[in-house]
PDB file of N, CA and C in Angstrom:
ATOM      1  N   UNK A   5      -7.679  23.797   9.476  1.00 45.00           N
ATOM      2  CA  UNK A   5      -6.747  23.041   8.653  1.00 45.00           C
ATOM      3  C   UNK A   5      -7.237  23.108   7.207  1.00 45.00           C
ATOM      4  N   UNK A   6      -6.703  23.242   6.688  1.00 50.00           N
ATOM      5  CA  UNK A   6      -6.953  23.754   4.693  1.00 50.00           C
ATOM      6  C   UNK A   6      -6.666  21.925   4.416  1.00 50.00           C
ATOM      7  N   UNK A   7      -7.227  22.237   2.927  1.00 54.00           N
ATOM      8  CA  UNK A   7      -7.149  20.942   2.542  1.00 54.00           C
ATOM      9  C   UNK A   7      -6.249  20.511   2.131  1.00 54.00           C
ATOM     10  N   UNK A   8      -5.130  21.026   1.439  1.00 53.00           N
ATOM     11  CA  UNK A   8      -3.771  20.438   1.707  1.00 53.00           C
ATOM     12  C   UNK A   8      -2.845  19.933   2.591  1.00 53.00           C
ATOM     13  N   UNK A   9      -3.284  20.708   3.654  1.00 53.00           N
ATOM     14  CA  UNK A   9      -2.376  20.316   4.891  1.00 53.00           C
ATOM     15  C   UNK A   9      -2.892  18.710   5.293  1.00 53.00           C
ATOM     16  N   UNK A  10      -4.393  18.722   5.172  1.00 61.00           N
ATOM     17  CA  UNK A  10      -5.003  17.228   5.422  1.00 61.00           C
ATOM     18  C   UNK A  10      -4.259  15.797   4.029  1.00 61.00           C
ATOM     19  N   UNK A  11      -3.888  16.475   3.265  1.00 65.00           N
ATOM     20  CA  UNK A  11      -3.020  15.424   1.848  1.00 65.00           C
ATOM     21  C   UNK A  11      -1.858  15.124   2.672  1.00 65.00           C
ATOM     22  N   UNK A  12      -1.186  15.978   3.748  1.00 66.00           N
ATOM     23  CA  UNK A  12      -0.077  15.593   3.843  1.00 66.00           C
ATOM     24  C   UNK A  12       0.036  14.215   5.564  1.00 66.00           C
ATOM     25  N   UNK A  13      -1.293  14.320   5.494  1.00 76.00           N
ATOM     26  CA  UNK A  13      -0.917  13.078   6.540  1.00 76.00           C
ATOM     27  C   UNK A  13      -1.750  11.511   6.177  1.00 76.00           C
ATOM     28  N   UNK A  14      -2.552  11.436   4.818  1.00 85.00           N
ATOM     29  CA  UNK A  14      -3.385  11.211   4.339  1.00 85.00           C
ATOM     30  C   UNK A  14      -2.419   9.902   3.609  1.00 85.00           C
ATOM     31  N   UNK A  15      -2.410   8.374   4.324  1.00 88.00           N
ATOM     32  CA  UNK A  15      -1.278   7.637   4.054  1.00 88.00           C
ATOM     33  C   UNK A  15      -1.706   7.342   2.514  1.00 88.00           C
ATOM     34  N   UNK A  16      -3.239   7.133   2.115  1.00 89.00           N
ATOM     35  CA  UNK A  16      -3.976   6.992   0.702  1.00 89.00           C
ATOM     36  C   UNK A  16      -3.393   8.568  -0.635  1.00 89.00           C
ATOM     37  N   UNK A  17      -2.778   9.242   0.140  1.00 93.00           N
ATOM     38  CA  UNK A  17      -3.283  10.619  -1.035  1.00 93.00           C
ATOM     39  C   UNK A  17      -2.075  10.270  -2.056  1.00 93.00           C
ATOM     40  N   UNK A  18      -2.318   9.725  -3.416  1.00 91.00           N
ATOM     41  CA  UNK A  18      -1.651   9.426  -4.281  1.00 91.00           C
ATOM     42  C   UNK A  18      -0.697  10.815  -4.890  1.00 91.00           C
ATOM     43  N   UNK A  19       0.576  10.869  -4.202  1.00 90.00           N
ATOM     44  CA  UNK A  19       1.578  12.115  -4.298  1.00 90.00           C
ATOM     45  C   UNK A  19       2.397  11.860  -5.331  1.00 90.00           C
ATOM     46  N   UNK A  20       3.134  10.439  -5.406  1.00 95.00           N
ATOM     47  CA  UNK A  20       4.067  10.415  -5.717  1.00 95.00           C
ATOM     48  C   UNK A  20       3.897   9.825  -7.295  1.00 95.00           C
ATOM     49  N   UNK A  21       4.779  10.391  -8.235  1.00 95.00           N
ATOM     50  CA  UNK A  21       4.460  10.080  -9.944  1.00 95.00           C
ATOM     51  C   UNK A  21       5.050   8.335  -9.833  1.00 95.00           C
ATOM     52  N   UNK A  22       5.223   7.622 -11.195  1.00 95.00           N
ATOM     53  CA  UNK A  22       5.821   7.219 -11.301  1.00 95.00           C
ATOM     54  C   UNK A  22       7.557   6.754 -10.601  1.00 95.00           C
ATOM     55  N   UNK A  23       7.930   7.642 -11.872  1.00 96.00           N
ATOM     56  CA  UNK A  23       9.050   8.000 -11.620  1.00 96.00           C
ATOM     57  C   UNK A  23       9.658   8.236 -10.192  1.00 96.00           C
ATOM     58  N   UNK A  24       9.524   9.099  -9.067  1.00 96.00           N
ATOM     59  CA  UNK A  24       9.515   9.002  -7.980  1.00 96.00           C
ATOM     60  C   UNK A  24       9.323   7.949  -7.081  1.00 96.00           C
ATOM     61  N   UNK A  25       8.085   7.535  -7.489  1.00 96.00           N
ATOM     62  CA  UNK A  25       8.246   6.193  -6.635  1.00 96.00           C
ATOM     63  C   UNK A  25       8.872   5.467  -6.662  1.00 96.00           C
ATOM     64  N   UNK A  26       9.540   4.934  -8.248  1.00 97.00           N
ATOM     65  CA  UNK A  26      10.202   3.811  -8.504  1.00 97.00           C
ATOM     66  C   UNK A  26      12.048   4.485  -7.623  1.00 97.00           C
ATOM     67  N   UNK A  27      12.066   5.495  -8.044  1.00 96.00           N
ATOM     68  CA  UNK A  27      13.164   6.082  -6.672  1.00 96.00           C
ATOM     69  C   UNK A  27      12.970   5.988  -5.512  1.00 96.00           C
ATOM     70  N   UNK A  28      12.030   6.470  -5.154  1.00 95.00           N
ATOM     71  CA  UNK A  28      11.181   6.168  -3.623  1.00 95.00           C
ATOM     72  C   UNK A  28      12.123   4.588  -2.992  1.00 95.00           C
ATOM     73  N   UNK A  29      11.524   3.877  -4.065  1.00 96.00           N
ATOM     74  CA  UNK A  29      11.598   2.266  -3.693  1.00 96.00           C
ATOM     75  C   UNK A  29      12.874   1.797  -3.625  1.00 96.00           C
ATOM     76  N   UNK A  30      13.773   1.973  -4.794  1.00 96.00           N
ATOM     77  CA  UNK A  30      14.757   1.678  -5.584  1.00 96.00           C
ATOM     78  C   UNK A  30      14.640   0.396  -6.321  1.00 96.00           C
ATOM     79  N   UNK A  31      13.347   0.518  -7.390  1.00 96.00           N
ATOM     80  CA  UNK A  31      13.078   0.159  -8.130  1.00 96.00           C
ATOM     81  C   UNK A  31      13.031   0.066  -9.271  1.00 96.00           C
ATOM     82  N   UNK A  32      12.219  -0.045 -10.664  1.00 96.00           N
ATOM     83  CA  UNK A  32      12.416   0.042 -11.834  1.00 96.00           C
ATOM     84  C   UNK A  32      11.461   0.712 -11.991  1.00 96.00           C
ATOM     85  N   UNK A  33      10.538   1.440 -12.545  1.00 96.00           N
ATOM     86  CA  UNK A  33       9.151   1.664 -13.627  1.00 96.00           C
ATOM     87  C   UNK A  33       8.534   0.585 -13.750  1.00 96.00           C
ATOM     88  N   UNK A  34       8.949  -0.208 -14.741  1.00 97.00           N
ATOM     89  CA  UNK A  34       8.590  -1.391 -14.701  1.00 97.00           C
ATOM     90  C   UNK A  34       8.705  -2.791 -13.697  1.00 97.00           C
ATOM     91  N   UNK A  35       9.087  -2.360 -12.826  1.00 97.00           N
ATOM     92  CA  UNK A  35       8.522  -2.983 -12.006  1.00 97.00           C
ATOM     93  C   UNK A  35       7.523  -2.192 -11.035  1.00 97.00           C
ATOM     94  N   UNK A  36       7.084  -1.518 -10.888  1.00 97.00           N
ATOM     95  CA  UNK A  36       6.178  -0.933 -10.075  1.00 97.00           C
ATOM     96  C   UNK A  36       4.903  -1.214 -11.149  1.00 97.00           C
ATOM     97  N   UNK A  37       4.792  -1.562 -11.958  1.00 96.00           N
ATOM     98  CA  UNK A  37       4.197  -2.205 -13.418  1.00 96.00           C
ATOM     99  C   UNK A  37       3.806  -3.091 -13.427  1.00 96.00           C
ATOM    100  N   UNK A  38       4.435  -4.045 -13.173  1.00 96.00           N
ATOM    101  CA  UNK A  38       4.093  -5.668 -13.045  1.00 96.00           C
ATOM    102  C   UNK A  38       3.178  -5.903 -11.490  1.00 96.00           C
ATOM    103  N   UNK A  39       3.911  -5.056 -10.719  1.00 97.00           N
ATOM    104  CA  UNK A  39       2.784  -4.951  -9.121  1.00 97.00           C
ATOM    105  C   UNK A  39       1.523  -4.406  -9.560  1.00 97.00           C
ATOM    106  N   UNK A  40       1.505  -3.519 -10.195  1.00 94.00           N
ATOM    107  CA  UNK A  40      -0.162  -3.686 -10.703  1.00 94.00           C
ATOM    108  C   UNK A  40      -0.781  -4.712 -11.597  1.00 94.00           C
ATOM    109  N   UNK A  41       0.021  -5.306 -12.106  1.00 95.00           N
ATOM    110  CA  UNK A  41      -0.422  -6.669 -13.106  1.00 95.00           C
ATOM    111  C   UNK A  41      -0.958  -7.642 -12.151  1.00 95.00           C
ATOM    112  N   UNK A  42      -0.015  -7.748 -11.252  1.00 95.00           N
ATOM    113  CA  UNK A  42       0.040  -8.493 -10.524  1.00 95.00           C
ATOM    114  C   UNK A  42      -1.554  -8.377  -9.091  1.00 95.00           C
ATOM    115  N   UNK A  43      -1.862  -7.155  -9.407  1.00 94.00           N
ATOM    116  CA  UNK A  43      -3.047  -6.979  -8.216  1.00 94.00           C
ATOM    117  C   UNK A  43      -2.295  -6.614  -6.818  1.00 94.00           C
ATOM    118  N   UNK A  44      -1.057  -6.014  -6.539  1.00 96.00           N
ATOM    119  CA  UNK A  44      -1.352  -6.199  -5.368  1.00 96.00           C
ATOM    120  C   UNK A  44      -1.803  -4.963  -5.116  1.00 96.00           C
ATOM    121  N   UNK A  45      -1.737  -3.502  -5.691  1.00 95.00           N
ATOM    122  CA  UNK A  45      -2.217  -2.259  -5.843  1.00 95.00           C
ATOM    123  C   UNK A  45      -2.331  -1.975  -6.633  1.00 95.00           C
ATOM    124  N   UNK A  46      -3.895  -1.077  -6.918  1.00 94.00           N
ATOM    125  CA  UNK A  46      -4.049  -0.285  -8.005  1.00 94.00           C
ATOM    126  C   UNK A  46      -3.596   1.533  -7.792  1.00 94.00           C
ATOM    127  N   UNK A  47      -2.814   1.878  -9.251  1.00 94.00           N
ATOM    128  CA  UNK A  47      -2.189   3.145  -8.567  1.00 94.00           C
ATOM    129  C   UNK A  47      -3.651   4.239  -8.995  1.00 94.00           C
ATOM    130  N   UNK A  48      -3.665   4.918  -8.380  1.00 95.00           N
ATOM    131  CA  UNK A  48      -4.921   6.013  -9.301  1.00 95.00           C
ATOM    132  C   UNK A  48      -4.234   6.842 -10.486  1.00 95.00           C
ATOM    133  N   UNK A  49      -4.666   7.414 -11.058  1.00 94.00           N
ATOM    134  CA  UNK A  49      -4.515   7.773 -12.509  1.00 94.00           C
ATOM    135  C   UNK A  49      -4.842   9.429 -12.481  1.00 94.00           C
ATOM    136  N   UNK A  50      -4.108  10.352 -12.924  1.00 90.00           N
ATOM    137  CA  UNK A  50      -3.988  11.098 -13.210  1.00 90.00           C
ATOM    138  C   UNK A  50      -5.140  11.491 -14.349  1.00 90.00           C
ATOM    139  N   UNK A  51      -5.479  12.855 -14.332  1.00 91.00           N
ATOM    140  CA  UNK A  51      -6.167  13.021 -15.938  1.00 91.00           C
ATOM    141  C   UNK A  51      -5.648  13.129 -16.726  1.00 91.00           C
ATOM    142  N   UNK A  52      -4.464  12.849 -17.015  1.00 92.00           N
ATOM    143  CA  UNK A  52      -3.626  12.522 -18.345  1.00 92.00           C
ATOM    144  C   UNK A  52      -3.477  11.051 -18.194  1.00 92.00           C
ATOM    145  N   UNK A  53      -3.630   9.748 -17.457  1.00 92.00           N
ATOM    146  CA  UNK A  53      -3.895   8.695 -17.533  1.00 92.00           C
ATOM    147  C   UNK A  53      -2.304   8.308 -16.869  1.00 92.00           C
ATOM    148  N   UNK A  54      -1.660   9.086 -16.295  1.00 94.00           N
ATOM    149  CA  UNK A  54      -0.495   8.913 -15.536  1.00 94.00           C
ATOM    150  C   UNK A  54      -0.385   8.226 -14.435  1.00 94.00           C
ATOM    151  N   UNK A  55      -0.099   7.262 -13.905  1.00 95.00           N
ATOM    152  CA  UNK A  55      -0.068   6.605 -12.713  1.00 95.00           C
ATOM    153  C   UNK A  55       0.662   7.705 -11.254  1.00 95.00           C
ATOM    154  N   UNK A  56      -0.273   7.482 -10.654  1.00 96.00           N
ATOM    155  CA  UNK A  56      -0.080   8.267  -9.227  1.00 96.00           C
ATOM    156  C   UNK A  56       0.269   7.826  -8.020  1.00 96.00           C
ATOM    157  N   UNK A  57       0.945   7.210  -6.780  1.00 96.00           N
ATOM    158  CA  UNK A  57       1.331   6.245  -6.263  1.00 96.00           C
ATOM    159  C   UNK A  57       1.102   6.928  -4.218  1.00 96.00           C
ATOM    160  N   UNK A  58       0.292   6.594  -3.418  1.00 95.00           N
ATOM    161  CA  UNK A  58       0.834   6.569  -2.192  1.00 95.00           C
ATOM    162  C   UNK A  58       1.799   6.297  -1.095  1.00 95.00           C
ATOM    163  N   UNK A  59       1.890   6.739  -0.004  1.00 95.00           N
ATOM    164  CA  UNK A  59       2.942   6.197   0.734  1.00 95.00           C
ATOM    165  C   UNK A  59       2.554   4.817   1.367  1.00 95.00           C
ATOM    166  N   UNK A  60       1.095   4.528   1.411  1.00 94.00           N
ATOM    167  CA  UNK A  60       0.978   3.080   1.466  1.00 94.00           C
ATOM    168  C   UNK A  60       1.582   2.228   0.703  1.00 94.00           C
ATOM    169  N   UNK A  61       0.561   2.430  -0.652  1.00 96.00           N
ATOM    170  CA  UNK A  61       1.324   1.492  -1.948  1.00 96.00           C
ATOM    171  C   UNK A  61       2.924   1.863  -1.689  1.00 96.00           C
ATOM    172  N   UNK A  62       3.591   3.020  -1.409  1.00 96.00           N
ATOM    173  CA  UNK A  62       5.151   2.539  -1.699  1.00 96.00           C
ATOM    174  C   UNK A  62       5.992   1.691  -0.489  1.00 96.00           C
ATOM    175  N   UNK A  63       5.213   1.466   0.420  1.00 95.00           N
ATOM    176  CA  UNK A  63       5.287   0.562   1.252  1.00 95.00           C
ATOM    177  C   UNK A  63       4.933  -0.793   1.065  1.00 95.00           C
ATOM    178  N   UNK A  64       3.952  -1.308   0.526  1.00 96.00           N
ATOM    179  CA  UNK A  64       3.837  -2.728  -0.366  1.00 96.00           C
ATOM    180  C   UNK A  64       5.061  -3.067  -1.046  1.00 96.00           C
ATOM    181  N   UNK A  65       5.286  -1.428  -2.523  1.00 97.00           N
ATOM    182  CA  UNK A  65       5.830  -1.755  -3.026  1.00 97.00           C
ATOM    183  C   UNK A  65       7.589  -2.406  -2.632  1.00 97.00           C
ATOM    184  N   UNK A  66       7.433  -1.514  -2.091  1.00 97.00           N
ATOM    185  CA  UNK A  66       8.962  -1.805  -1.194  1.00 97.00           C
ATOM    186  C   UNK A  66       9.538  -3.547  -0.374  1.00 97.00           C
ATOM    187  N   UNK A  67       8.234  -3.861   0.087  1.00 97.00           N
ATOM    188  CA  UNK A  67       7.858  -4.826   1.020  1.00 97.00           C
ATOM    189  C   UNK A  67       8.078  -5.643  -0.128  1.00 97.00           C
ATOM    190  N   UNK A  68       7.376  -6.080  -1.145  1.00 97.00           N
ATOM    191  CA  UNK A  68       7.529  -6.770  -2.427  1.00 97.00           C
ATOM    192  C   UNK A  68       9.248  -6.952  -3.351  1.00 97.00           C
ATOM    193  N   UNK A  69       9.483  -5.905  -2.858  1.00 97.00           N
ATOM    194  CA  UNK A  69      10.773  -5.747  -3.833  1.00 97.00           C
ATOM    195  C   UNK A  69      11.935  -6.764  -2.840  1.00 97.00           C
ATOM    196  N   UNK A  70      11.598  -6.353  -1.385  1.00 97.00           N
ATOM    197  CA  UNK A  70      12.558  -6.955  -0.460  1.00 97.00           C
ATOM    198  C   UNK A  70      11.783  -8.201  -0.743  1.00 97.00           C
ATOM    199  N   UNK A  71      11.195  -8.940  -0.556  1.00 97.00           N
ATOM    200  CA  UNK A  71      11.131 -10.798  -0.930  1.00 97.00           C
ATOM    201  C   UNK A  71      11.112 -10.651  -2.109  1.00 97.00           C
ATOM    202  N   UNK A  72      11.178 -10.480  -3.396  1.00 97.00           N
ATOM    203  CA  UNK A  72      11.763 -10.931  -4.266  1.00 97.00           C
ATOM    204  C   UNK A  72      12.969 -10.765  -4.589  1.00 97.00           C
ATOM    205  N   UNK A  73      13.881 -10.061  -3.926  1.00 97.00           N
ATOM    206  CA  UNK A  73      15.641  -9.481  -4.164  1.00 97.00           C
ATOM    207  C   UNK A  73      16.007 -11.044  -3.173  1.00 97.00           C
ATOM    208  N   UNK A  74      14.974 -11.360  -2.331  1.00 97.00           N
ATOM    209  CA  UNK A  74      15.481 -12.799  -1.380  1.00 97.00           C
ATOM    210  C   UNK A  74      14.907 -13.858  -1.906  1.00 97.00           C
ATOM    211  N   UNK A  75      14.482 -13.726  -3.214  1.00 98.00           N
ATOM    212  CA  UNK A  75      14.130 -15.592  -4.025  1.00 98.00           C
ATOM    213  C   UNK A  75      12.609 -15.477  -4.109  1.00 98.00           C
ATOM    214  N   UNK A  76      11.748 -14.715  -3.659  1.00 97.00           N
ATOM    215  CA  UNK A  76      10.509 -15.117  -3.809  1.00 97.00           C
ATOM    216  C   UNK A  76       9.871 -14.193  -5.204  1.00 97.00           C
ATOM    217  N   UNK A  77       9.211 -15.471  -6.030  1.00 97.00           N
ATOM    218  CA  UNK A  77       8.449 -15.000  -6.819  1.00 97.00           C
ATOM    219  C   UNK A  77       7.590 -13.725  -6.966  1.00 97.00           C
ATOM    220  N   UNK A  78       7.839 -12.793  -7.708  1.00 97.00           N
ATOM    221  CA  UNK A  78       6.477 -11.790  -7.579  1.00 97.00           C
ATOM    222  C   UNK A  78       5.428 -12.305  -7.543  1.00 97.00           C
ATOM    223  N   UNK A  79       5.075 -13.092  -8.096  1.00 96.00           N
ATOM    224  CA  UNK A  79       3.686 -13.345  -7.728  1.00 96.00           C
ATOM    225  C   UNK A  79       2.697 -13.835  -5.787  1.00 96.00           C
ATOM    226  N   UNK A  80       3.767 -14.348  -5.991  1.00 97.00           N
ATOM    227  CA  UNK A  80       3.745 -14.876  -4.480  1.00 97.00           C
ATOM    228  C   UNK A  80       3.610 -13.833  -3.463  1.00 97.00           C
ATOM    229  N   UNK A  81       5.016 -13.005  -3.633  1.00 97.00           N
ATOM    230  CA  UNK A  81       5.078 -12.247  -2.890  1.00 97.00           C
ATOM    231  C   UNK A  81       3.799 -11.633  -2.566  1.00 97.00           C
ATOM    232  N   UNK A  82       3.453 -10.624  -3.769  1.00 97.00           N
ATOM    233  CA  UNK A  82       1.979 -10.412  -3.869  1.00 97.00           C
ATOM    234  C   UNK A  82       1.213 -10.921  -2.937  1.00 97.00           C
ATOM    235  N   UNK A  83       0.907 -11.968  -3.342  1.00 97.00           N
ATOM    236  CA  UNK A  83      -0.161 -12.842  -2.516  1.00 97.00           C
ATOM    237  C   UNK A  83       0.134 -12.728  -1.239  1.00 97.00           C
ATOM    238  N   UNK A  84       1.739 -13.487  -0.586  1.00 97.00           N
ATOM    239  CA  UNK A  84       1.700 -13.186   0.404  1.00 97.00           C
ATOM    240  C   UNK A  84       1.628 -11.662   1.419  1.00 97.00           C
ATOM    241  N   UNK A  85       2.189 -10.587   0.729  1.00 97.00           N
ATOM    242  CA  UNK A  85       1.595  -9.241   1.082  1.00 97.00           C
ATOM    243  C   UNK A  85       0.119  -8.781   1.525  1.00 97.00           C
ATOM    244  N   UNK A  86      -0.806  -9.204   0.372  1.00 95.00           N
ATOM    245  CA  UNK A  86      -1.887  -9.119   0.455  1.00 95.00           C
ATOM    246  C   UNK A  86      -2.656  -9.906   1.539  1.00 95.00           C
ATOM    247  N   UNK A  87      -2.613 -11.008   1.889  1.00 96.00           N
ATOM    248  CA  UNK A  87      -2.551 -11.697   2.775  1.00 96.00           C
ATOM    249  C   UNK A  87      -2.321 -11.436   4.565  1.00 96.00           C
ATOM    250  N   UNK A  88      -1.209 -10.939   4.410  1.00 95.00           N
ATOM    251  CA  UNK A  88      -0.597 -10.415   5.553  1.00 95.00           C
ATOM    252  C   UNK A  88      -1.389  -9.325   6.042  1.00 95.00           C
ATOM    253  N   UNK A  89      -1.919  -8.022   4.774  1.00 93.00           N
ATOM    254  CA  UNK A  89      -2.058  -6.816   5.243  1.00 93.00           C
ATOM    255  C   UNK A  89      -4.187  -7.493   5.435  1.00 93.00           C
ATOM    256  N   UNK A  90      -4.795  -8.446   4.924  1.00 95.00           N
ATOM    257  CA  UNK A  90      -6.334  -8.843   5.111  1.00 95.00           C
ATOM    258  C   UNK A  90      -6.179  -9.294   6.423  1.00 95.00           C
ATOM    259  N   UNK A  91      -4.631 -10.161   6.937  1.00 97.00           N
ATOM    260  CA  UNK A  91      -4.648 -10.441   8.640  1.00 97.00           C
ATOM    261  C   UNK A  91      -4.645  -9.498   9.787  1.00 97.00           C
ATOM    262  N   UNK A  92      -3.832  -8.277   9.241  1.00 95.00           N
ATOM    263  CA  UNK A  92      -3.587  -6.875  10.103  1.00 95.00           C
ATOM    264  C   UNK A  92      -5.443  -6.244  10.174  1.00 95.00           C
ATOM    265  N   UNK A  93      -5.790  -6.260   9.088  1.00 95.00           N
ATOM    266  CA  UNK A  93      -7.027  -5.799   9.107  1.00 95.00           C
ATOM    267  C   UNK A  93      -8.125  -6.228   9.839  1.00 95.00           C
ATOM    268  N   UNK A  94      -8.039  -7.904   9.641  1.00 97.00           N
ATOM    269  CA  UNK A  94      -8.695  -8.823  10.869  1.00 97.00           C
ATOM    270  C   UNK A  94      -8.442  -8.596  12.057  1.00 97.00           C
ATOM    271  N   UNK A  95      -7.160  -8.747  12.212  1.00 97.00           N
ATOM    272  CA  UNK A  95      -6.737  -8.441  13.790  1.00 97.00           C
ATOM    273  C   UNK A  95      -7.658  -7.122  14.309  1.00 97.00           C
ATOM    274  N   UNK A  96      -7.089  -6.021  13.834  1.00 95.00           N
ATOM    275  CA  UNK A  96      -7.400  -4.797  13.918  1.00 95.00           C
ATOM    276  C   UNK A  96      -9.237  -4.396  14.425  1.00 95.00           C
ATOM    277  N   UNK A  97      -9.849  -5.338  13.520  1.00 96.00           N
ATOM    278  CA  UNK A  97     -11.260  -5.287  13.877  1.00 96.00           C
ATOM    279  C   UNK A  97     -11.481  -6.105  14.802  1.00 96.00           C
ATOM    280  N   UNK A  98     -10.513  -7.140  15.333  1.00 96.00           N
ATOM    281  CA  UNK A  98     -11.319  -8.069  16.428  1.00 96.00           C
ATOM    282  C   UNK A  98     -11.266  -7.200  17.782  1.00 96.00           C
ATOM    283  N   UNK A  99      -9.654  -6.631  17.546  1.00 95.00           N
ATOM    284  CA  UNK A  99      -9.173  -5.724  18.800  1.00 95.00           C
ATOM    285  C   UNK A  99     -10.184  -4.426  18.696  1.00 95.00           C
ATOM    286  N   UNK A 100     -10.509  -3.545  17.763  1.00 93.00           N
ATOM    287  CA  UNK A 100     -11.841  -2.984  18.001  1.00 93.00           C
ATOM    288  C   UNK A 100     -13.221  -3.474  18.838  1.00 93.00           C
ATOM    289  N   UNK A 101     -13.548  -4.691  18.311  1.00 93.00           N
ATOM    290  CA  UNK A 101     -14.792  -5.426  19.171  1.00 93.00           C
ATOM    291  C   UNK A 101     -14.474  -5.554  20.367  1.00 93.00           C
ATOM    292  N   UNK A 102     -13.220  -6.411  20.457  1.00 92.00           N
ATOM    293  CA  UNK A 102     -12.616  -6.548  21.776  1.00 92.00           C
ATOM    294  C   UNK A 102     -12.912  -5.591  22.733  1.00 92.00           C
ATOM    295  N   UNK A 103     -12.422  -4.120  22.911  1.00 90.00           N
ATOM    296  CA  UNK A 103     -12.353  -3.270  22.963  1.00 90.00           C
ATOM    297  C   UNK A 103     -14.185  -2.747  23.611  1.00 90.00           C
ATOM    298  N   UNK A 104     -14.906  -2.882  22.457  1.00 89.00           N
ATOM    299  CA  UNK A 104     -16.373  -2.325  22.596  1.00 89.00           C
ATOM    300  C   UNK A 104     -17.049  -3.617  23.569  1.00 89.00           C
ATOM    301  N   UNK A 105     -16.656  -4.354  23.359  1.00 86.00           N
ATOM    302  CA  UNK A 105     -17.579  -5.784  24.711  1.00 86.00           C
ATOM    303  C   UNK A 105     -16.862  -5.566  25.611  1.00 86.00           C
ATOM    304  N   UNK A 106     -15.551  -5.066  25.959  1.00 85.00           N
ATOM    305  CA  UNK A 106     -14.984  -4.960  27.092  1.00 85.00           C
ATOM    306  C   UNK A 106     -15.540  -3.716  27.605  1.00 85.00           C
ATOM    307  N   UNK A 107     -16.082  -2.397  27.066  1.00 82.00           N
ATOM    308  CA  UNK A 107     -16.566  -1.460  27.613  1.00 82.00           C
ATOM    309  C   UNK A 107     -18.372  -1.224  27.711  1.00 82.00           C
ATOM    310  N   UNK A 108     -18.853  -2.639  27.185  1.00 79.00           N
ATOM    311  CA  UNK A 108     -20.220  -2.692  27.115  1.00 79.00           C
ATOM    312  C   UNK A 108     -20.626  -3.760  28.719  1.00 79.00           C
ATOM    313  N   UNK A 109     -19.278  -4.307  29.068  1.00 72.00           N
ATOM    314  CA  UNK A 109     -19.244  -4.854  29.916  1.00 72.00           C
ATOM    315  C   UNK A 109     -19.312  -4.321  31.451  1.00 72.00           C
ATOM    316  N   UNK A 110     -18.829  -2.714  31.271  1.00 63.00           N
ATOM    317  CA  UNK A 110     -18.421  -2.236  32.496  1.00 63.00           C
ATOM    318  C   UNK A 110     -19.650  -1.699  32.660  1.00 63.00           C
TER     319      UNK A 110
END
């Protein structure tokens, strides 16, 4: 497998420009702008200092755009996003342990 082919399943590999993403989303620029103000992703940066965007982040971003088009504050949202995805992560590692004491058991 060449190393491109590994970018294309790579949910982190920052593909998408700007511009695209905010299509991606059906968003603004500026708002994919304020989500970094805001902390809930940082985009990586180009060597021209261009913002670069994943299919993760455009999944936040997206996730964000839908509760605030339904009343919730960006900021919040944020928070609550971030939140949500530190619980998936918890989960995720307990069900790992889970997993390893259940087979340290047998």
């Amino acid at each position: 497998m060449t190393q491109s082919d590994d970018m294309f399943g790579d949910e982190d590999y920052p593909a998408y420009t700007m511009g695209r993403a905010a299509e991606i989303v059906g968003t603004s620029q500026e708002f994919l702008r304020r989500l970094d103000e805001a902390k809930l992703f940082t985009p990586f940066r180009s060597a021209g200092g261009h913002r670069r965007y994943s299919r993760y982040q455009l999944r936040l971003a997206a996730r964000a755009r839908e509760m605030v088009d339904q009343g919730t504050a960006l900021e919040s949202a944020c928070r609550i996003i971030i939140l949500e995805d530190q619980l998936e992560e918890a989960l995720e590692q307990n069900r790992k342990l889970q997993r390893e004491k259940s087979t340290d058991a047998v």
